[in-house]
PDB file of C-alpha atoms and ligand atoms in Angstrom:
ATOM      1  CA  UNK A   1       0.000   0.000   0.000  1.00  0.00           C
ATOM      2  CA  UNK A   2       2.296   2.723  -1.266  1.00  0.00           C
ATOM      3  CA  UNK A   3      -0.063   5.660  -0.867  1.00  0.00           C
ATOM      4  CA  UNK A   4      -1.844   6.086   2.458  1.00  0.00           C
ATOM      5  CA  UNK A   5      -3.510   9.381   1.576  1.00  0.00           C
ATOM      6  CA  UNK A   6      -7.317   9.285   2.152  1.00  0.00           C
ATOM      7  CA  UNK A   7      -7.191   5.732   3.505  1.00  0.00           C
ATOM      8  CA  UNK A   8      -9.247   4.980   6.628  1.00  0.00           C
ATOM      9  CA  UNK A   9      -7.046   3.721   9.457  1.00  0.00           C
ATOM     10  CA  UNK A  10      -8.527   2.081  12.544  1.00  0.00           C
ATOM     11  CA  UNK A  11      -6.332   1.922  15.665  1.00  0.00           C
ATOM     12  CA  UNK A  12      -7.140   0.321  19.013  1.00  0.00           C
ATOM     13  CA  UNK A  13      -5.229   1.328  22.129  1.00  0.00           C
ATOM     14  CA  UNK A  14      -4.917   4.836  20.668  1.00  0.00           C
ATOM     15  CA  UNK A  15      -4.879   6.654  24.031  1.00  0.00           C
ATOM     16  CA  UNK A  16      -1.181   6.101  24.668  1.00  0.00           C
ATOM     17  CA  UNK A  17       2.192   4.870  23.465  1.00  0.00           C
ATOM     18  CA  UNK A  18       2.494   3.198  20.083  1.00  0.00           C
ATOM     19  CA  UNK A  19      -1.234   3.670  19.330  1.00  0.00           C
ATOM     20  CA  UNK A  20      -1.071   7.442  19.841  1.00  0.00           C
ATOM     21  CA  UNK A  21       2.141   7.761  17.798  1.00  0.00           C
ATOM     22  CA  UNK A  22       0.580   5.693  15.023  1.00  0.00           C
ATOM     23  CA  UNK A  23      -2.504   7.909  15.009  1.00  0.00           C
ATOM     24  CA  UNK A  24      -0.321  10.990  14.546  1.00  0.00           C
ATOM     25  CA  UNK A  25       1.949   9.257  12.019  1.00  0.00           C
ATOM     26  CA  UNK A  26      -0.905   7.922   9.878  1.00  0.00           C
ATOM     27  CA  UNK A  27      -2.661  11.287  10.067  1.00  0.00           C
ATOM     28  CA  UNK A  28       0.483  12.915   8.604  1.00  0.00           C
ATOM     29  CA  UNK A  29       0.314  10.366   5.753  1.00  0.00           C
ATOM     30  CA  UNK A  30      -3.195  11.678   4.994  1.00  0.00           C
ATOM     31  CA  UNK A  31      -5.296   8.924   6.626  1.00  0.00           C
ATOM     32  CA  UNK A  32      -8.726   9.485   8.143  1.00  0.00           C
ATOM     33  CA  UNK A  33      -8.664   7.961  11.602  1.00  0.00           C
ATOM     34  CA  UNK A  34     -10.990   5.828  13.704  1.00  0.00           C
ATOM     35  CA  UNK A  35      -9.537   5.527  17.190  1.00  0.00           C
ATOM     36  CA  UNK A  36     -10.565   3.292  20.083  1.00  0.00           C
ATOM     37  CA  UNK A  37      -9.422   2.820  23.661  1.00  0.00           C
ATOM     38  CA  UNK A  38     -11.005   2.190  27.028  1.00  0.00           C
ATOM     39  CA  UNK A  39      -9.169   5.167  28.512  1.00  0.00           C
ATOM     40  CA  UNK A  40     -11.454   8.062  27.531  1.00  0.00           C
ATOM     41  CA  UNK A  41      -9.186  10.797  28.859  1.00  0.00           C
ATOM     42  CA  UNK A  42      -6.160   9.574  26.903  1.00  0.00           C
ATOM     43  CA  UNK A  43      -8.278   8.947  23.805  1.00  0.00           C
ATOM     44  CA  UNK A  44      -9.696  12.495  23.884  1.00  0.00           C
ATOM     45  CA  UNK A  45      -6.138  13.816  24.215  1.00  0.00           C
ATOM     46  CA  UNK A  46      -5.032  11.835  21.122  1.00  0.00           C
ATOM     47  CA  UNK A  47      -8.012  13.197  19.156  1.00  0.00           C
ATOM     48  CA  UNK A  48      -7.091  16.728  20.269  1.00  0.00           C
ATOM     49  CA  UNK A  49      -3.467  16.237  19.135  1.00  0.00           C
ATOM     50  CA  UNK A  50      -4.659  14.904  15.754  1.00  0.00           C
ATOM     51  CA  UNK A  51      -7.080  17.783  15.232  1.00  0.00           C
ATOM     52  CA  UNK A  52      -4.525  20.401  16.332  1.00  0.00           C
ATOM     53  CA  UNK A  53      -2.207  19.006  13.676  1.00  0.00           C
ATOM     54  CA  UNK A  54      -4.963  19.431  11.049  1.00  0.00           C
ATOM     55  CA  UNK A  55      -6.176  15.802  10.890  1.00  0.00           C
ATOM     56  CA  UNK A  56      -9.606  14.164  11.147  1.00  0.00           C
ATOM     57  CA  UNK A  57     -10.498  11.493  13.683  1.00  0.00           C
ATOM     58  CA  UNK A  58     -13.565   9.797  15.065  1.00  0.00           C
ATOM     59  CA  UNK A  59     -13.160   8.059  18.403  1.00  0.00           C
ATOM     60  CA  UNK A  60     -15.086   5.610  20.540  1.00  0.00           C
ATOM     61  CA  UNK A  61     -14.544   4.274  24.035  1.00  0.00           C
ATOM     62  CA  UNK A  62     -14.174   0.526  23.481  1.00  0.00           C
ATOM     63  CA  UNK A  63     -13.068  -2.340  25.695  1.00  0.00           C
ATOM     64  CA  UNK A  64     -11.443  -4.599  23.094  1.00  0.00           C
ATOM     65  CA  UNK A  65     -12.050  -7.624  25.317  1.00  0.00           C
ATOM     66  CA  UNK A  66     -15.807  -7.152  24.784  1.00  0.00           C
ATOM     67  CA  UNK A  67     -16.861  -8.553  21.411  1.00  0.00           C
ATOM     68  CA  UNK A  68     -20.141  -6.613  21.258  1.00  0.00           C
ATOM     69  CA  UNK A  69     -18.287  -3.329  21.857  1.00  0.00           C
ATOM     70  CA  UNK A  70     -15.762  -4.096  19.110  1.00  0.00           C
ATOM     71  CA  UNK A  71     -18.592  -5.015  16.698  1.00  0.00           C
ATOM     72  CA  UNK A  72     -20.412  -1.762  17.528  1.00  0.00           C
ATOM     73  CA  UNK A  73     -17.203   0.190  16.929  1.00  0.00           C
ATOM     74  CA  UNK A  74     -16.716  -1.479  13.525  1.00  0.00           C
ATOM     75  CA  UNK A  75     -20.329  -0.647  12.575  1.00  0.00           C
ATOM     76  CA  UNK A  76     -19.799   2.990  13.638  1.00  0.00           C
ATOM     77  CA  UNK A  77     -16.579   3.252  11.586  1.00  0.00           C
ATOM     78  CA  UNK A  78     -18.272   1.878   8.463  1.00  0.00           C
ATOM     79  CA  UNK A  79     -21.301   4.133   8.993  1.00  0.00           C
ATOM     80  CA  UNK A  80     -19.056   7.204   9.173  1.00  0.00           C
ATOM     81  CA  UNK A  81     -16.395   6.462   6.559  1.00  0.00           C
ATOM     82  CA  UNK A  82     -18.074   3.721   4.441  1.00  0.00           C
ATOM     83  CA  UNK A  83     -14.750   1.847   4.352  1.00  0.00           C
ATOM     84  CA  UNK A  84     -11.774   0.642   6.391  1.00  0.00           C
ATOM     85  CA  UNK A  85      -8.371   0.164   4.746  1.00  0.00           C
ATOM     86  CA  UNK A  86      -5.961  -0.328   7.660  1.00  0.00           C
ATOM     87  CA  UNK A  87      -6.784  -1.934  11.007  1.00  0.00           C
ATOM     88  CA  UNK A  88      -4.173  -1.922  13.764  1.00  0.00           C
ATOM     89  CA  UNK A  89      -5.040  -4.196  16.674  1.00  0.00           C
ATOM     90  CA  UNK A  90      -2.664  -2.524  19.086  1.00  0.00           C
ATOM     91  CA  UNK A  91      -4.392  -2.367  22.502  1.00  0.00           C
ATOM     92  CA  UNK A  92      -2.456  -4.466  24.979  1.00  0.00           C
ATOM     93  CA  UNK A  93      -1.465  -4.930  28.606  1.00  0.00           C
ATOM     94  CA  UNK A  94       1.074  -6.918  30.553  1.00  0.00           C
ATOM     95  CA  UNK A  95       1.057  -8.913  33.756  1.00  0.00           C
ATOM     96  CA  UNK A  96       4.055  -9.879  35.868  1.00  0.00           C
ATOM     97  CA  UNK A  97       3.981 -12.972  38.014  1.00  0.00           C
ATOM     98  CA  UNK A  98       5.123 -16.553  38.069  1.00  0.00           C
ATOM     99  CA  UNK A  99       2.506 -18.976  36.780  1.00  0.00           C
ATOM    100  CA  UNK A 100       1.680 -20.395  40.233  1.00  0.00           C
ATOM    101  CA  UNK A 101       0.949 -16.910  41.563  1.00  0.00           C
ATOM    102  CA  UNK A 102      -1.333 -15.859  38.706  1.00  0.00           C
ATOM    103  CA  UNK A 103      -5.073 -16.222  39.320  1.00  0.00           C
ATOM    104  CA  UNK A 104      -7.367 -17.446  36.539  1.00  0.00           C
ATOM    105  CA  UNK A 105      -9.098 -14.086  36.773  1.00  0.00           C
ATOM    106  CA  UNK A 106      -5.808 -12.356  35.895  1.00  0.00           C
ATOM    107  CA  UNK A 107      -5.129 -14.876  33.131  1.00  0.00           C
ATOM    108  CA  UNK A 108      -8.597 -14.218  31.662  1.00  0.00           C
ATOM    109  CA  UNK A 109      -7.997 -10.465  31.875  1.00  0.00           C
ATOM    110  CA  UNK A 110      -4.811 -10.512  29.791  1.00  0.00           C
ATOM    111  CA  UNK A 111      -6.141 -13.112  27.320  1.00  0.00           C
ATOM    112  CA  UNK A 112      -9.284 -10.996  26.866  1.00  0.00           C
ATOM    113  CA  UNK A 113      -7.343  -7.905  25.849  1.00  0.00           C
ATOM    114  CA  UNK A 114      -4.201  -9.208  24.136  1.00  0.00           C
ATOM    115  CA  UNK A 115      -5.635 -12.205  22.298  1.00  0.00           C
ATOM    116  CA  UNK A 116      -9.425 -11.898  22.069  1.00  0.00           C
ATOM    117  CA  UNK A 117      -9.086  -8.152  21.400  1.00  0.00           C
ATOM    118  CA  UNK A 118      -6.975  -8.973  18.337  1.00  0.00           C
ATOM    119  CA  UNK A 119      -9.352 -11.728  17.202  1.00  0.00           C
ATOM    120  CA  UNK A 120     -12.464  -9.536  17.629  1.00  0.00           C
ATOM    121  CA  UNK A 121     -10.840  -6.582  15.862  1.00  0.00           C
ATOM    122  CA  UNK A 122      -9.665  -8.722  12.954  1.00  0.00           C
ATOM    123  CA  UNK A 123     -12.984 -10.523  12.471  1.00  0.00           C
ATOM    124  CA  UNK A 124     -15.120  -7.410  12.807  1.00  0.00           C
ATOM    125  CA  UNK A 125     -13.196  -5.545  10.101  1.00  0.00           C
ATOM    126  CA  UNK A 126     -12.040  -8.323   7.757  1.00  0.00           C
ATOM    127  CA  UNK A 127     -15.143  -8.362   5.499  1.00  0.00           C
ATOM    128  CA  UNK A 128     -14.736  -4.591   5.030  1.00  0.00           C
ATOM    129  CA  UNK A 129     -10.995  -4.877   4.356  1.00  0.00           C
ATOM    130  CA  UNK A 130     -11.726  -7.487   1.695  1.00  0.00           C
ATOM    131  CA  UNK A 131     -13.941  -4.955  -0.125  1.00  0.00           C
ATOM    132  CA  UNK A 132     -11.044  -2.572  -0.649  1.00  0.00           C
ATOM    133  CA  UNK A 133      -8.601  -2.477  -3.603  1.00  0.00           C
ATOM    134  CA  UNK A 134      -5.824  -3.091  -1.041  1.00  0.00           C
ATOM    135  CA  UNK A 135      -5.917  -3.297   2.724  1.00  0.00           C
ATOM    136  CA  UNK A 136      -4.062  -4.543   5.738  1.00  0.00           C
ATOM    137  CA  UNK A 137      -4.542  -5.760   9.276  1.00  0.00           C
ATOM    138  CA  UNK A 138      -1.660  -5.127  11.674  1.00  0.00           C
ATOM    139  CA  UNK A 139      -1.531  -7.189  14.856  1.00  0.00           C
ATOM    140  CA  UNK A 140       0.762  -6.306  17.745  1.00  0.00           C
ATOM    141  CA  UNK A 141       2.605  -9.335  19.015  1.00  0.00           C
ATOM    142  CA  UNK A 142       5.982  -8.738  20.706  1.00  0.00           C
ATOM    143  CA  UNK A 143       9.582  -9.919  20.852  1.00  0.00           C
ATOM    144  CA  UNK A 144       8.032 -11.952  23.674  1.00  0.00           C
ATOM    145  CA  UNK A 145       5.948 -13.613  20.963  1.00  0.00           C
ATOM    146  CA  UNK A 146       9.254 -15.193  19.825  1.00  0.00           C
ATOM    147  CA  UNK A 147      10.784 -16.350  23.123  1.00  0.00           C
ATOM    148  CA  UNK A 148       9.441 -17.493  26.486  1.00  0.00           C
ATOM    149  CA  UNK A 149      10.329 -15.339  29.489  1.00  0.00           C
ATOM    150  CA  UNK A 150       9.984 -16.114  33.210  1.00  0.00           C
ATOM    151  CA  UNK A 151       7.206 -14.195  35.029  1.00  0.00           C
ATOM    152  CA  UNK A 152       5.695 -13.485  31.606  1.00  0.00           C
ATOM    153  CA  UNK A 153       3.910 -16.812  31.034  1.00  0.00           C
ATOM    154  CA  UNK A 154       0.582 -15.084  30.485  1.00  0.00           C
ATOM    155  CA  UNK A 155       1.921 -12.253  28.302  1.00  0.00           C
ATOM    156  CA  UNK A 156       4.019 -14.664  26.213  1.00  0.00           C
ATOM    157  CA  UNK A 157       1.015 -16.983  25.831  1.00  0.00           C
ATOM    158  CA  UNK A 158      -1.007 -14.106  24.377  1.00  0.00           C
ATOM    159  CA  UNK A 159       1.764 -12.803  22.133  1.00  0.00           C
ATOM    160  CA  UNK A 160       2.745 -16.241  20.759  1.00  0.00           C
ATOM    161  CA  UNK A 161      -0.970 -16.716  20.070  1.00  0.00           C
ATOM    162  CA  UNK A 162      -1.202 -13.408  18.212  1.00  0.00           C
ATOM    163  CA  UNK A 163       1.747 -14.471  16.049  1.00  0.00           C
ATOM    164  CA  UNK A 164       0.202 -17.870  15.285  1.00  0.00           C
ATOM    165  CA  UNK A 165      -3.158 -16.278  14.565  1.00  0.00           C
ATOM    166  CA  UNK A 166      -1.659 -13.640  12.258  1.00  0.00           C
ATOM    167  CA  UNK A 167       0.693 -15.995  10.403  1.00  0.00           C
ATOM    168  CA  UNK A 168      -2.169 -18.454   9.790  1.00  0.00           C
ATOM    169  CA  UNK A 169      -4.362 -15.619   8.593  1.00  0.00           C
ATOM    170  CA  UNK A 170      -1.621 -14.483   6.179  1.00  0.00           C
ATOM    171  CA  UNK A 171      -1.832 -17.844   4.524  1.00  0.00           C
ATOM    172  CA  UNK A 172      -5.629 -17.773   4.393  1.00  0.00           C
ATOM    173  CA  UNK A 173      -5.443 -14.335   2.775  1.00  0.00           C
ATOM    174  CA  UNK A 174      -2.848 -15.214   0.145  1.00  0.00           C
ATOM    175  CA  UNK A 175      -5.307 -14.919  -2.766  1.00  0.00           C
ATOM    176  CA  UNK A 176      -6.856 -11.688  -1.515  1.00  0.00           C
ATOM    177  CA  UNK A 177      -5.751  -8.067  -1.517  1.00  0.00           C
ATOM    178  CA  UNK A 178      -5.446  -7.990   2.270  1.00  0.00           C
ATOM    179  CA  UNK A 179      -2.041  -8.217   3.975  1.00  0.00           C
ATOM    180  CA  UNK A 180      -1.744  -9.389   7.594  1.00  0.00           C
ATOM    181  CA  UNK A 181       1.291  -8.065   9.476  1.00  0.00           C
ATOM    182  CA  UNK A 182       2.673  -9.573  12.669  1.00  0.00           C
ATOM    183  CA  UNK A 183       4.583  -6.914  14.626  1.00  0.00           C
ATOM    184  CA  UNK A 184       7.263  -7.830  17.178  1.00  0.00           C
ATOM    185  CA  UNK A 185       8.567  -4.828  19.073  1.00  0.00           C
ATOM    186  CA  UNK A 186      11.401  -5.039  21.583  1.00  0.00           C
ATOM    187  CA  UNK A 187      11.351  -2.572  24.465  1.00  0.00           C
ATOM    188  CA  UNK A 188       9.479   0.587  23.473  1.00  0.00           C
ATOM    189  CA  UNK A 189       9.363   3.580  25.829  1.00  0.00           C
ATOM    190  CA  UNK A 190       5.606   3.753  26.568  1.00  0.00           C
ATOM    191  CA  UNK A 191       3.292   3.445  29.558  1.00  0.00           C
ATOM    192  CA  UNK A 192       3.057  -0.342  29.250  1.00  0.00           C
ATOM    193  CA  UNK A 193       5.193  -1.067  32.330  1.00  0.00           C
ATOM    194  CA  UNK A 194       3.476   1.592  34.406  1.00  0.00           C
ATOM    195  CA  UNK A 195       0.046   0.180  33.421  1.00  0.00           C
ATOM    196  CA  UNK A 196       1.172  -3.418  34.097  1.00  0.00           C
ATOM    197  CA  UNK A 197      -0.445  -5.605  36.727  1.00  0.00           C
ATOM    198  CA  UNK A 198       1.736  -7.515  39.191  1.00  0.00           C
ATOM    199  CA  UNK A 199       0.849 -10.555  41.250  1.00  0.00           C
ATOM    200  CA  UNK A 200       0.814 -10.012  45.023  1.00  0.00           C
ATOM    201  CA  UNK A 201       4.387 -11.295  45.582  1.00  0.00           C
ATOM    202  CA  UNK A 202       5.826  -8.171  43.943  1.00  0.00           C
ATOM    203  CA  UNK A 203       4.632  -5.823  46.700  1.00  0.00           C
ATOM    204  CA  UNK A 204       3.346  -2.254  46.553  1.00  0.00           C
ATOM    205  CA  UNK A 205       4.731   0.230  44.013  1.00  0.00           C
ATOM    206  CA  UNK A 206       6.033  -2.633  41.853  1.00  0.00           C
ATOM    207  CA  UNK A 207       4.796  -0.897  38.709  1.00  0.00           C
ATOM    208  CA  UNK A 208       6.483   2.423  39.590  1.00  0.00           C
ATOM    209  CA  UNK A 209       9.800   0.671  40.295  1.00  0.00           C
ATOM    210  CA  UNK A 210       9.556  -1.508  37.218  1.00  0.00           C
ATOM    211  CA  UNK A 211       8.459   1.381  34.989  1.00  0.00           C
ATOM    212  CA  UNK A 212      11.652   3.271  35.949  1.00  0.00           C
ATOM    213  CA  UNK A 213      13.824   0.262  35.138  1.00  0.00           C
ATOM    214  CA  UNK A 214      11.915  -0.414  31.928  1.00  0.00           C
ATOM    215  CA  UNK A 215      12.376   3.178  30.803  1.00  0.00           C
ATOM    216  CA  UNK A 216      16.147   2.810  31.138  1.00  0.00           C
ATOM    217  CA  UNK A 217      16.129  -0.522  29.272  1.00  0.00           C
ATOM    218  CA  UNK A 218      13.748   0.327  26.430  1.00  0.00           C
ATOM    219  CA  UNK A 219      15.752   1.907  23.628  1.00  0.00           C
ATOM    220  CA  UNK A 220      13.113   2.667  21.005  1.00  0.00           C
ATOM    221  CA  UNK A 221      10.579   5.493  21.187  1.00  0.00           C
ATOM    222  CA  UNK A 222       6.887   5.101  20.356  1.00  0.00           C
ATOM    223  CA  UNK A 223       7.342   7.459  17.387  1.00  0.00           C
ATOM    224  CA  UNK A 224      10.142   5.263  16.009  1.00  0.00           C
ATOM    225  CA  UNK A 225       7.950   2.177  16.460  1.00  0.00           C
ATOM    226  CA  UNK A 226       5.066   3.892  14.656  1.00  0.00           C
ATOM    227  CA  UNK A 227       7.381   4.895  11.795  1.00  0.00           C
ATOM    228  CA  UNK A 228       8.521   1.283  11.413  1.00  0.00           C
ATOM    229  CA  UNK A 229       4.905   0.041  11.377  1.00  0.00           C
ATOM    230  CA  UNK A 230       3.908   2.610   8.741  1.00  0.00           C
ATOM    231  CA  UNK A 231       6.911   1.508   6.654  1.00  0.00           C
ATOM    232  CA  UNK A 232       5.773  -2.122   6.955  1.00  0.00           C
ATOM    233  CA  UNK A 233       2.233  -1.190   5.858  1.00  0.00           C
ATOM    234  CA  UNK A 234       3.643   0.585   2.787  1.00  0.00           C
ATOM    235  CA  UNK A 235       5.953  -2.307   1.889  1.00  0.00           C
ATOM    236  CA  UNK A 236       3.338  -5.002   2.698  1.00  0.00           C
ATOM    237  CA  UNK A 237       5.849  -6.649   5.027  1.00  0.00           C
ATOM    238  CA  UNK A 238       4.347  -9.590   6.816  1.00  0.00           C
ATOM    239  CA  UNK A 239       6.700  -9.730   9.795  1.00  0.00           C
ATOM    240  CA  UNK A 240       8.178  -6.695  11.495  1.00  0.00           C
ATOM    241  CA  UNK A 241      10.817  -6.698  14.236  1.00  0.00           C
ATOM    242  CA  UNK A 242      11.205  -3.310  15.909  1.00  0.00           C
ATOM    243  CA  UNK A 243      14.452  -2.331  17.646  1.00  0.00           C
ATOM    244  CA  UNK A 244      17.903  -3.896  17.889  1.00  0.00           C
ATOM    245  CA  UNK A 245      16.775  -5.872  20.974  1.00  0.00           C
ATOM    246  CA  UNK A 246      13.963  -7.576  19.030  1.00  0.00           C
ATOM    247  CA  UNK A 247      16.383  -8.388  16.195  1.00  0.00           C
ATOM    248  CA  UNK A 248      18.918  -9.904  18.633  1.00  0.00           C
ATOM    249  CA  UNK A 249      16.178 -11.945  20.330  1.00  0.00           C
ATOM    250  CA  UNK A 250      15.054 -13.227  16.918  1.00  0.00           C
ATOM    251  CA  UNK A 251      18.606 -14.306  16.013  1.00  0.00           C
ATOM    252  CA  UNK A 252      19.232 -15.992  19.383  1.00  0.00           C
ATOM    253  CA  UNK A 253      15.925 -17.854  19.118  1.00  0.00           C
ATOM    254  CA  UNK A 254      16.782 -19.098  15.606  1.00  0.00           C
ATOM    255  CA  UNK A 255      20.312 -20.152  16.559  1.00  0.00           C
ATOM    256  CA  UNK A 256      19.351 -21.834  19.834  1.00  0.00           C
ATOM    257  CA  UNK A 257      15.672 -22.797  19.542  1.00  0.00           C
ATOM    258  CA  UNK A 258      15.720 -24.963  22.677  1.00  0.00           C
ATOM    259  CA  UNK A 259      18.661 -23.372  24.532  1.00  0.00           C
ATOM    260  CA  UNK A 260      17.977 -19.650  24.141  1.00  0.00           C
ATOM    261  CA  UNK A 261      17.019 -19.386  27.831  1.00  0.00           C
ATOM    262  CA  UNK A 262      20.556 -20.242  28.913  1.00  0.00           C
ATOM    263  CA  UNK A 263      22.041 -17.873  26.337  1.00  0.00           C
ATOM    264  CA  UNK A 264      19.777 -15.045  27.511  1.00  0.00           C
ATOM    265  CA  UNK A 265      20.655 -15.763  31.157  1.00  0.00           C
ATOM    266  CA  UNK A 266      24.373 -15.656  30.322  1.00  0.00           C
ATOM    267  CA  UNK A 267      23.963 -12.390  28.396  1.00  0.00           C
ATOM    268  CA  UNK A 268      21.498 -10.521  30.598  1.00  0.00           C
ATOM    269  CA  UNK A 269      21.544 -12.378  33.931  1.00  0.00           C
TER     270      UNK A 269
HETATM  271  N1  NAD B   1       6.117  -1.047  24.967  1.00  0.00           N
HETATM  272  C1  NAD B   1       6.759  -2.173  24.668  1.00  0.00           C
HETATM  273  O1  NAD B   1       7.922  -2.371  25.053  1.00  0.00           O
HETATM  274  C2  NAD B   1       6.076  -3.234  23.844  1.00  0.00           C
HETATM  275  C3  NAD B   1       6.848  -4.320  23.404  1.00  0.00           C
HETATM  276  C4  NAD B   1       6.242  -5.314  22.664  1.00  0.00           C
HETATM  277  C5  NAD B   1       4.900  -5.234  22.344  1.00  0.00           C
HETATM  278  N2  NAD B   1       4.167  -4.155  22.773  1.00  0.00           N
HETATM  279  C6  NAD B   1       2.734  -4.129  22.428  1.00  0.00           C
HETATM  280  O2  NAD B   1       2.404  -2.897  21.821  1.00  0.00           O
HETATM  281  C7  NAD B   1       1.018  -2.600  22.059  1.00  0.00           C
HETATM  282  C8  NAD B   1       0.883  -1.164  22.521  1.00  0.00           C
HETATM  283  O3  NAD B   1       1.451  -1.038  23.807  1.00  0.00           O
HETATM  284  P1  NAD B   1       2.196   0.282  24.318  1.00  0.00           P
HETATM  285  O4  NAD B   1       3.582  -0.102  24.609  1.00  0.00           O
HETATM  286  O5  NAD B   1       1.932   1.431  23.427  1.00  0.00           O
HETATM  287  O6  NAD B   1       1.495   0.442  25.761  1.00  0.00           O
HETATM  288  P2  NAD B   1       0.587   1.599  26.389  1.00  0.00           P
HETATM  289  O7  NAD B   1       0.210   1.126  27.747  1.00  0.00           O
HETATM  290  O8  NAD B   1       1.278   2.910  26.282  1.00  0.00           O
HETATM  291  O9  NAD B   1      -0.679   1.605  25.424  1.00  0.00           O
HETATM  292  C9  NAD B   1      -1.617   0.558  25.401  1.00  0.00           C
HETATM  293  C10 NAD B   1      -2.999   1.125  25.168  1.00  0.00           C
HETATM  294  O10 NAD B   1      -3.946   0.041  25.162  1.00  0.00           O
HETATM  295  C11 NAD B   1      -5.087   0.481  25.871  1.00  0.00           C
HETATM  296  N3  NAD B   1      -5.863  -0.647  26.376  1.00  0.00           N
HETATM  297  C12 NAD B   1      -5.519  -1.522  27.351  1.00  0.00           C
HETATM  298  N4  NAD B   1      -6.525  -2.373  27.589  1.00  0.00           N
HETATM  299  C13 NAD B   1      -7.532  -2.031  26.744  1.00  0.00           C
HETATM  300  C14 NAD B   1      -8.826  -2.547  26.508  1.00  0.00           C
HETATM  301  N5  NAD B   1      -9.338  -3.569  27.224  1.00  0.00           N
HETATM  302  N6  NAD B   1      -9.586  -1.971  25.552  1.00  0.00           N
HETATM  303  C15 NAD B   1      -9.116  -0.915  24.843  1.00  0.00           C
HETATM  304  N7  NAD B   1      -7.905  -0.374  25.037  1.00  0.00           N
HETATM  305  C16 NAD B   1      -7.117  -0.929  25.969  1.00  0.00           C
HETATM  306  C17 NAD B   1      -4.519   1.334  27.015  1.00  0.00           C
HETATM  307  O11 NAD B   1      -5.513   2.188  27.594  1.00  0.00           O
HETATM  308  C18 NAD B   1      -3.416   2.098  26.289  1.00  0.00           C
HETATM  309  O12 NAD B   1      -3.898   3.305  25.734  1.00  0.00           O
HETATM  310  C19 NAD B   1       0.545  -3.641  23.077  1.00  0.00           C
HETATM  311  O13 NAD B   1      -0.166  -4.661  22.408  1.00  0.00           O
HETATM  312  C20 NAD B   1       1.845  -4.184  23.650  1.00  0.00           C
HETATM  313  O14 NAD B   1       1.716  -5.491  24.156  1.00  0.00           O
HETATM  314  C21 NAD B   1       4.719  -3.159  23.510  1.00  0.00           C
END
C-alpha cells in the first residue's frame, strides 16, 4: 500500500504509546482515523493532538475484550467512513507474576485484551478490508511472541498466540488483496510497564519501580515504532521486528531454539 492518503485507518489502544504515535503518524500520511481505547481521557487527548495538527479522527470508548463493543465500533466506523483500509489491533497490557501466583481471573484479563481483542478486531473488520482495492490488518505481538520469558507466562502466551493467529491468517489471505502483518517490538518507551499488573508477591509500588527500570532498558521510542509500522504497511511486510533488541532476540531464538534461555541468562543475567 504505497499511498496512504485518504485511507481509513482504525487503531485500538490509541490513548497512549504506540497507538497514539501511530494515530499521529498515519494522520500525517493523509489517513482518516478511527480511534478506540477504554481510557477516555487519553483517547480524547489523542483526538485533540490529531485535530490540532490538522487531521480528522472519530473516536469511541471501546473495551477490546468485549466482542459486542468491538462489533459496535466497527459498525460505527463503516457508517461514518463507508470503508476501512488499515486496522491496527494494538491495545495491549502486561502482567508480571510466576505462573503459580497468577489467578485465573488475571489470566482471563490478559487473554481478553491481548488475544481476544486482536481476534475480535480482525474478524469485525475483515469483510470490510476485503472490499477494498488493497488493505491490511496489523496485529501487535511482541519480541516476547518469539521467546518465552519467566514471570511473563501469560503475556508470552497471548503474544505467541497473536503471532500464530496472524501468520495463519496471512496464509488464508494469500489470494486476496489484504495483507496481515505480525509486529514484534522489543522494548518501546511507553506506559506499558506503568500500566502493568503484578501478582501479590511483587509488593506495593512494583509498577512504579519496574516502569523506571523499563524506561532505562527500552531503547526505542513510540514514534520510532510507529514509523517502522507505517513503513511495513507501505511495503506489505508480513513480519516486522522493531528495535535492535527484538532483532537480537530473533537471532538468538533461531540459533538456539531450545537453549535460548541459557544464552539469555548468560547475556542478561
Ligand atoms: N512497549 C513495549 O515495550 C512493547 C513491546 C512489545 C509489544 N508491545 C505491544 O504494543 C502494544 C501497545 O502497547 P504500548 O507499549 O503502546 O502500551 P501503552 O500502555 O502505552 O498503550 C496501550 C494502550 O492500550 C489500551 N488498552 C488496554 N486495555 C484495553 C482494553 N481492554 N480496551 C481498549 N484499550 C485498551 C490502554 O488504555 C493504552 O492506551 C501492546 O499490544 C503491547 O503489548 C509493547
